[in-house]
Amino acid sequence: QDLPPFTEDCRSDAYPPPVKDKVGTYVLNLDQAPEDRWTGLVKPLTEKLIVLIQDIKDLVGIFVNETKAVDYLDELLAPMADTFPEPYPGELKGIANATGIPLGQVILYNVFYEVFTV
Amino acid sequence: CTSLVVEDKTGDLFHARNLDFGLFLGWDAKNSTWALTERLRPLIINVDYQQGGKTVGKGVHFAGYVGMITGMKPGVLSLSMNERFQAEGGFIGIIEWVLGQRDGQWMGFVLRDAVVKATDFNSTLQYLTSVDLLAPGYIILGGNSTGQGAIITRSIGTKADDVKMLNPSNGTWYLVETNYDNWESPPFFDNRRAPATKCMNTMTQANVGLKGIFNVLSTKPVRNLLTTYTALMHVRSGTLDTYLQYCPQPCFPW
């Protein structure tokens, strides 16, 4: 199309994609307590989550003192959990417990869409 | 992001989306990729919501993010949400929330509840057109019957600026939504709508299916450096297939 090689003619060969790229499935049992239902998914991915959130913190650090900002965010955002509708407070606290990531940062990750629209 | 909701000649509906994220959130010069986008990809997972051992919803998540921005209720409807850039963005909603004004709701939570509790396309369409939101966005909805496809253009608060519907009988057999209001031309520097439209017309309605719409979403620049996954949804069969997407250079940065 218009700007090769950054654009291309309409693909007709992309499907099926490689099996290795197919995403797995996690069963979220809503009969389980909110605090426990995500643990089976997030606990094994703790390192990857920490790296992701560290990336966001590093970006914050470009503009302000990272340590202070992160402490402030934790202090500001953690209490927000209890203002969310059920079952989200329990789910977010459960993820924080399972991964060891501070609750404020788990909340930042979960409201990032609202933040990012700026 | 790019979302498609498409009706084939038999009145069957397909919904698919590219999830693009990570713009300007760190550039990895060594690999010429957006840093956050690469961090997000390993966290992508399909989630099968079950109650009493029965599936009541399906969604595509970044692990740890409990809201839903891509999902479906098998047999009932499919949903995807694309970001809308507005001066009155989500940050204002957050400030209102922190200051104690709690009638607005968080996008990911609202959409997850709407999908899991959905009974039909029309009541869900009405709800998502008016629910009080803290952030703007485009909510793309697909159903299980002919004509059940919509792009709901939402501002913050209870305002919907526009609802564009599928209308196969007058030739609107598909809807494309990227990140710009559908009644205006997208900016010249980020026009993924034209290539997507061109490829949909090249495919034609006769060839609508998971394969055809995956090919459209895999075509550069609809697929770009920010694209983390493509999700394919077919409500009648309850199919939600998600595939990681990459865009090796040379590739559009967004």
Coordinates of C-alpha atoms in Angstrom, one line a residue:
Chain A
Q1 CA 0.0 0.0 0.0
D2 CA 1.0 3.6 0.6
L3 CA 4.4 3.6 2.4
P4 CA 6.2 0.4 1.8
P5 CA 8.0 -1.1 3.7
F6 CA 6.1 0.4 6.6
T7 CA 2.8 -0.7 5.0
E8 CA 2.1 -3.7 2.8
D9 CA -0.5 -5.1 0.5
C10 CA -3.5 -6.7 2.1
R11 CA -2.3 -10.0 3.7
S12 CA -3.9 -13.3 2.7
D13 CA -1.4 -15.6 4.2
A14 CA -1.3 -14.7 7.9
Y15 CA -3.9 -17.3 9.0
P16 CA -3.4 -19.6 10.7
P17 CA -0.7 -18.0 12.7
P18 CA 2.1 -20.1 14.3
V19 CA 0.8 -22.4 17.1
K20 CA 3.5 -20.9 19.4
D21 CA 1.7 -17.6 19.2
K22 CA -1.6 -18.9 20.4
V23 CA -2.4 -17.6 24.0
G24 CA -3.3 -20.1 26.7
T25 CA -6.4 -20.0 28.9
Y26 CA -6.7 -19.6 32.7
V27 CA -10.0 -20.6 34.4
L28 CA -11.2 -17.9 36.8
N29 CA -13.4 -19.6 39.3
L30 CA -15.9 -16.9 40.4
D31 CA -17.1 -19.3 43.2
Q32 CA -13.7 -18.8 44.8
A33 CA -13.0 -15.9 47.2
P34 CA -12.0 -12.8 45.3
E35 CA -8.7 -12.8 47.2
D36 CA -7.8 -16.3 45.9
R37 CA -9.2 -16.5 42.4
W38 CA -6.3 -14.9 40.5
T39 CA -3.4 -16.4 42.5
G40 CA -3.0 -19.4 40.2
L41 CA -2.4 -17.0 37.3
V42 CA -0.4 -14.1 38.8
K43 CA 2.0 -16.0 41.2
P44 CA 3.9 -17.7 38.4
L45 CA 4.1 -14.4 36.5
T46 CA 5.3 -12.4 39.5
E47 CA 8.8 -11.6 38.0
K48 CA 7.3 -10.4 34.7
L49 CA 4.8 -8.2 36.5
I50 CA 7.5 -6.7 38.6
V51 CA 9.6 -5.9 35.5
L52 CA 6.6 -4.3 33.8
I53 CA 5.7 -2.1 36.8
Q54 CA 9.4 -1.3 37.3
D55 CA 9.4 0.0 33.7
I56 CA 6.4 2.3 34.5
K57 CA 8.2 3.4 37.7
D58 CA 11.4 4.2 35.8
L59 CA 9.3 6.3 33.4
V60 CA 7.8 8.2 36.4
G61 CA 11.4 8.6 37.6
I62 CA 12.3 10.5 34.5
F63 CA 10.1 13.4 35.6
V64 CA 10.2 13.2 39.4
N65 CA 12.2 11.6 42.1
E66 CA 11.2 8.0 41.6
T67 CA 11.5 6.8 45.2
K68 CA 9.4 9.7 46.6
A69 CA 6.9 9.4 43.8
V70 CA 6.4 5.7 44.2
D71 CA 6.1 6.0 48.0
Y72 CA 3.5 8.8 47.4
L73 CA 1.6 6.7 44.8
D74 CA 1.5 3.7 47.2
E75 CA 0.2 6.0 49.9
L76 CA -2.3 7.7 47.7
L77 CA -3.6 4.7 45.7
A78 CA -3.6 1.8 48.2
P79 CA -6.6 3.1 50.1
M80 CA -8.5 3.5 46.8
A81 CA -9.0 -0.3 46.7
D82 CA -11.8 -0.1 49.2
T83 CA -13.6 2.5 47.1
F84 CA -14.0 0.1 44.1
P85 CA -17.1 -2.0 43.7
E86 CA -17.1 -5.6 44.6
P87 CA -15.4 -8.0 43.9
Y88 CA -12.5 -5.8 42.8
P89 CA -11.1 -4.7 46.2
G90 CA -10.6 -8.4 47.2
E91 CA -9.2 -9.4 43.8
L92 CA -6.6 -6.5 43.8
K93 CA -5.5 -7.3 47.4
G94 CA -5.2 -10.9 46.5
I95 CA -2.9 -10.1 43.6
A96 CA -0.8 -7.9 45.8
N97 CA -0.5 -10.7 48.4
A98 CA 0.2 -13.4 45.9
T99 CA 3.0 -11.4 44.1
G100 CA 4.3 -9.2 46.9
I101 CA 3.8 -6.1 44.8
P102 CA 2.6 -3.2 46.9
L103 CA -1.2 -2.7 46.6
G104 CA -0.8 0.9 45.4
Q105 CA 1.2 -0.3 42.4
V106 CA -1.3 -3.1 41.6
I107 CA -3.9 -0.4 41.6
L108 CA -1.8 1.9 39.4
Y109 CA -1.6 -1.0 36.9
N110 CA -5.4 -1.5 37.1
V111 CA -6.3 2.2 36.6
F112 CA -3.6 2.8 34.0
Y113 CA -6.1 3.2 31.2
E114 CA -7.7 6.1 33.0
V115 CA -4.3 7.6 33.7
F116 CA -2.9 7.0 30.2
T117 CA -5.8 8.8 28.4
V118 CA -4.2 12.0 29.4
Chain B
C1 CA -5.9 -0.4 18.7
T2 CA -8.1 -1.5 15.8
S3 CA -11.4 -3.3 16.3
L4 CA -13.6 -4.8 13.6
V5 CA -17.2 -6.1 13.9
V6 CA -18.3 -7.9 10.7
E7 CA -21.4 -9.6 9.3
D8 CA -21.1 -12.3 6.6
K9 CA -23.7 -13.0 3.9
T10 CA -25.6 -15.5 6.1
G11 CA -26.0 -12.9 8.9
D12 CA -23.3 -14.5 11.1
L13 CA -21.2 -12.1 13.1
F14 CA -17.4 -11.9 13.8
H15 CA -15.5 -9.5 16.0
A16 CA -11.8 -9.1 16.1
R17 CA -9.3 -6.6 17.5
N18 CA -5.6 -5.7 17.7
L19 CA -4.6 -4.5 21.1
D20 CA -1.9 -1.8 20.7
F21 CA -0.3 -0.3 23.8
G22 CA 2.9 1.3 25.1
L23 CA 3.2 4.5 23.0
F24 CA 6.0 6.8 24.2
L25 CA 6.4 4.7 27.3
G26 CA 10.0 4.0 26.8
W27 CA 11.9 3.2 23.5
D28 CA 14.4 0.3 23.4
A29 CA 17.0 1.6 21.1
K30 CA 18.9 -1.7 20.9
N31 CA 15.9 -3.6 19.5
S32 CA 14.0 -0.7 18.0
T33 CA 10.8 -1.6 19.9
W34 CA 8.6 0.1 22.5
A35 CA 9.8 -1.1 25.9
L36 CA 6.4 -1.4 27.6
T37 CA 4.8 -3.2 24.6
E38 CA 7.5 -6.0 24.9
R39 CA 6.9 -6.2 28.6
L40 CA 3.2 -6.7 28.2
R41 CA 3.3 -9.5 25.6
P42 CA 4.3 -12.3 28.0
L43 CA 1.5 -11.3 30.4
I44 CA -1.3 -11.9 27.8
I45 CA -3.7 -14.7 28.8
N46 CA -7.3 -15.8 27.9
V47 CA -9.5 -16.0 31.0
D48 CA -12.5 -18.3 31.1
Y49 CA -14.9 -17.0 33.8
Q50 CA -16.7 -19.8 35.4
Q51 CA -19.5 -20.0 38.0
G52 CA -20.9 -23.3 39.2
G53 CA -18.5 -25.0 36.7
K54 CA -20.2 -23.2 33.8
T55 CA -18.6 -20.6 31.6
V56 CA -20.3 -17.2 32.1
G57 CA -17.8 -15.1 30.2
K58 CA -14.4 -15.0 28.4
G59 CA -11.8 -12.3 28.3
V60 CA -8.3 -11.5 27.2
H61 CA -6.2 -10.0 30.0
F62 CA -2.8 -8.8 30.8
A63 CA -2.2 -10.9 33.9
G64 CA -2.7 -8.8 37.0
Y65 CA -5.1 -6.4 35.2
V66 CA -8.5 -7.6 36.4
G67 CA -10.7 -5.3 34.2
M68 CA -11.8 -6.5 30.7
I69 CA -11.1 -4.7 27.5
T70 CA -11.6 -7.6 25.2
G71 CA -14.2 -10.3 25.9
M72 CA -17.4 -12.1 25.2
K73 CA -20.4 -13.8 26.6
P74 CA -20.6 -17.0 24.5
G75 CA -23.8 -17.0 22.5
V76 CA -24.8 -13.5 23.5
L77 CA -22.2 -10.8 22.7
S78 CA -18.6 -9.7 22.1
L79 CA -16.9 -6.5 23.2
S80 CA -13.7 -4.6 22.7
M81 CA -12.7 -1.2 23.9
N82 CA -10.2 1.2 22.1
E83 CA -8.7 4.2 23.7
R84 CA -10.1 7.6 22.9
F85 CA -7.8 10.6 23.3
Q86 CA -9.6 13.6 24.8
A87 CA -8.6 16.7 26.7
E88 CA -11.1 15.6 29.3
G89 CA -9.4 12.4 29.8
G90 CA -9.3 9.8 32.6
F91 CA -7.1 11.9 34.8
I92 CA -9.9 14.2 35.6
G93 CA -12.0 11.2 36.6
I94 CA -9.3 10.0 38.9
I95 CA -9.1 13.4 40.6
E96 CA -12.8 13.5 41.1
W97 CA -12.7 10.0 42.5
V98 CA -9.9 10.8 44.9
L99 CA -11.8 13.9 46.0
G100 CA -14.7 11.7 46.9
Q101 CA -17.0 12.0 43.9
R102 CA -17.7 8.4 43.3
D103 CA -20.6 8.2 40.8
G104 CA -18.2 7.6 37.8
Q105 CA -17.0 4.1 37.2
W106 CA -13.7 2.5 36.0
M107 CA -13.7 1.4 32.4
G108 CA -12.2 -2.1 32.9
F109 CA -14.5 -3.0 35.8
V110 CA -17.7 -1.7 34.0
L111 CA -16.9 -3.7 30.8
R112 CA -16.1 -6.9 32.7
D113 CA -19.4 -6.7 34.7
A114 CA -21.4 -5.8 31.6
V115 CA -20.0 -8.9 29.7
V116 CA -20.3 -11.4 32.6
K117 CA -23.9 -10.3 33.4
A118 CA -25.0 -9.7 29.8
T119 CA -28.4 -11.2 28.8
D120 CA -28.7 -9.7 25.3
F121 CA -27.1 -7.3 22.9
N122 CA -29.7 -4.5 23.0
S123 CA -29.9 -4.0 26.8
T124 CA -26.1 -4.1 27.0
L125 CA -25.8 -1.5 24.2
Q126 CA -28.2 0.8 26.1
Y127 CA -26.3 0.3 29.4
L128 CA -22.9 1.0 27.9
T129 CA -24.2 4.0 26.1
S130 CA -25.2 5.7 29.3
V131 CA -23.2 4.3 32.2
D132 CA -21.2 6.9 34.1
L133 CA -17.5 6.5 33.2
L134 CA -14.4 8.1 34.5
A135 CA -12.6 8.0 31.1
P136 CA -13.6 8.3 27.4
G137 CA -13.3 5.4 25.0
Y138 CA -14.7 3.6 22.0
I139 CA -16.7 0.5 23.0
I140 CA -17.2 -1.9 20.1
L141 CA -20.0 -4.4 20.6
G142 CA -21.1 -7.4 18.6
G143 CA -24.1 -9.6 19.1
N144 CA -25.5 -12.9 17.8
S145 CA -28.0 -11.7 15.2
T146 CA -28.0 -9.7 12.0
G147 CA -27.3 -6.0 12.4
Q148 CA -26.0 -6.4 16.0
G149 CA -22.8 -4.5 15.8
A150 CA -22.0 -1.0 17.2
I151 CA -19.3 1.5 17.9
I152 CA -20.3 3.5 21.0
T153 CA -18.2 6.7 21.2
R154 CA -18.1 7.6 24.9
S155 CA -17.0 10.7 26.8
I156 CA -16.5 10.8 30.5
G157 CA -19.7 11.0 32.6
T158 CA -22.9 9.7 31.1
K159 CA -22.4 11.0 27.6
A160 CA -22.3 9.0 24.4
D161 CA -21.2 11.3 21.5
D162 CA -22.3 8.8 18.9
V163 CA -23.5 5.2 18.3
K164 CA -22.7 3.9 14.9
M165 CA -24.5 0.7 14.0
L166 CA -23.9 -2.1 11.5
N167 CA -26.5 -2.0 8.7
P168 CA -25.9 -4.8 6.3
S169 CA -29.1 -4.2 4.3
N170 CA -27.7 -0.8 3.2
G171 CA -24.1 -2.1 2.6
T172 CA -22.6 -1.4 6.0
W173 CA -21.6 -5.1 6.6
Y174 CA -18.6 -4.1 8.8
L175 CA -17.5 -1.4 11.2
V176 CA -13.8 -0.4 11.7
E177 CA -12.7 1.6 14.8
T178 CA -9.2 2.6 15.5
N179 CA -8.6 5.5 18.0
Y180 CA -10.4 8.4 16.4
D181 CA -14.0 9.5 16.1
N182 CA -15.6 7.6 13.2
W183 CA -17.3 10.7 11.8
E184 CA -14.0 12.6 11.3
S185 CA -11.0 11.7 9.2
P186 CA -8.2 10.2 11.2
P187 CA -4.9 12.2 11.4
F188 CA -2.6 11.8 8.5
F189 CA 0.2 10.6 10.8
D190 CA -1.9 7.7 12.2
N191 CA -4.4 6.5 9.6
R192 CA -4.9 2.8 10.2
R193 CA -8.5 3.1 9.3
A194 CA -7.9 3.5 5.5
P195 CA -5.7 0.4 5.2
A196 CA -8.1 -1.7 7.3
T197 CA -11.1 -0.5 5.2
K198 CA -9.2 -1.2 2.0
C199 CA -8.4 -4.7 3.1
M200 CA -11.9 -5.4 4.3
N201 CA -13.2 -4.4 0.8
T202 CA -10.5 -6.4 -0.9
M203 CA -11.6 -9.5 1.2
T204 CA -15.3 -8.8 0.4
Q205 CA -18.3 -10.0 2.5
A206 CA -18.3 -13.3 0.7
N207 CA -15.0 -14.2 2.4
V208 CA -15.8 -13.1 5.9
G209 CA -14.5 -15.5 8.6
L210 CA -11.8 -15.7 11.2
K211 CA -9.2 -16.2 8.6
G212 CA -10.1 -13.2 6.5
I213 CA -10.3 -10.7 9.4
F214 CA -7.1 -12.1 10.9
N215 CA -5.4 -11.3 7.6
V216 CA -6.8 -7.7 7.7
L217 CA -5.5 -7.2 11.3
S218 CA -2.1 -8.7 10.4
T219 CA -1.5 -6.2 7.5
K220 CA 0.9 -3.4 8.2
P221 CA 0.2 -0.6 9.5
V222 CA -2.9 -2.1 11.1
R223 CA -0.3 -4.4 12.7
N224 CA 2.4 -2.1 14.1
L225 CA 5.2 -1.9 16.7
L226 CA 2.6 -1.3 19.4
T227 CA 0.5 -4.4 18.6
T228 CA 0.6 -7.0 21.3
Y229 CA -2.2 -9.4 20.3
T230 CA -5.0 -10.1 17.9
A231 CA -8.2 -11.6 19.4
L232 CA -10.8 -13.3 17.2
M233 CA -14.3 -13.7 18.5
H234 CA -17.3 -15.6 17.1
V235 CA -20.3 -15.3 19.5
R236 CA -22.5 -18.1 18.1
S237 CA -19.8 -20.7 18.6
G238 CA -18.3 -19.0 21.7
T239 CA -14.9 -18.9 20.1
L240 CA -12.3 -16.6 21.5
D241 CA -8.9 -17.2 20.0
T242 CA -6.0 -14.9 20.9
Y243 CA -2.6 -14.8 19.1
L244 CA 0.5 -12.8 20.0
Q245 CA 1.5 -10.3 17.3
Y246 CA 4.9 -9.0 16.5
C247 CA 6.0 -6.5 13.9
P248 CA 9.6 -6.9 12.9
Q249 CA 11.2 -3.8 11.5
P250 CA 10.7 -2.1 9.2
C251 CA 7.4 -1.3 10.9
F252 CA 5.2 1.7 11.7
P253 CA 5.9 2.9 15.2
W254 CA 2.1 3.2 16.0

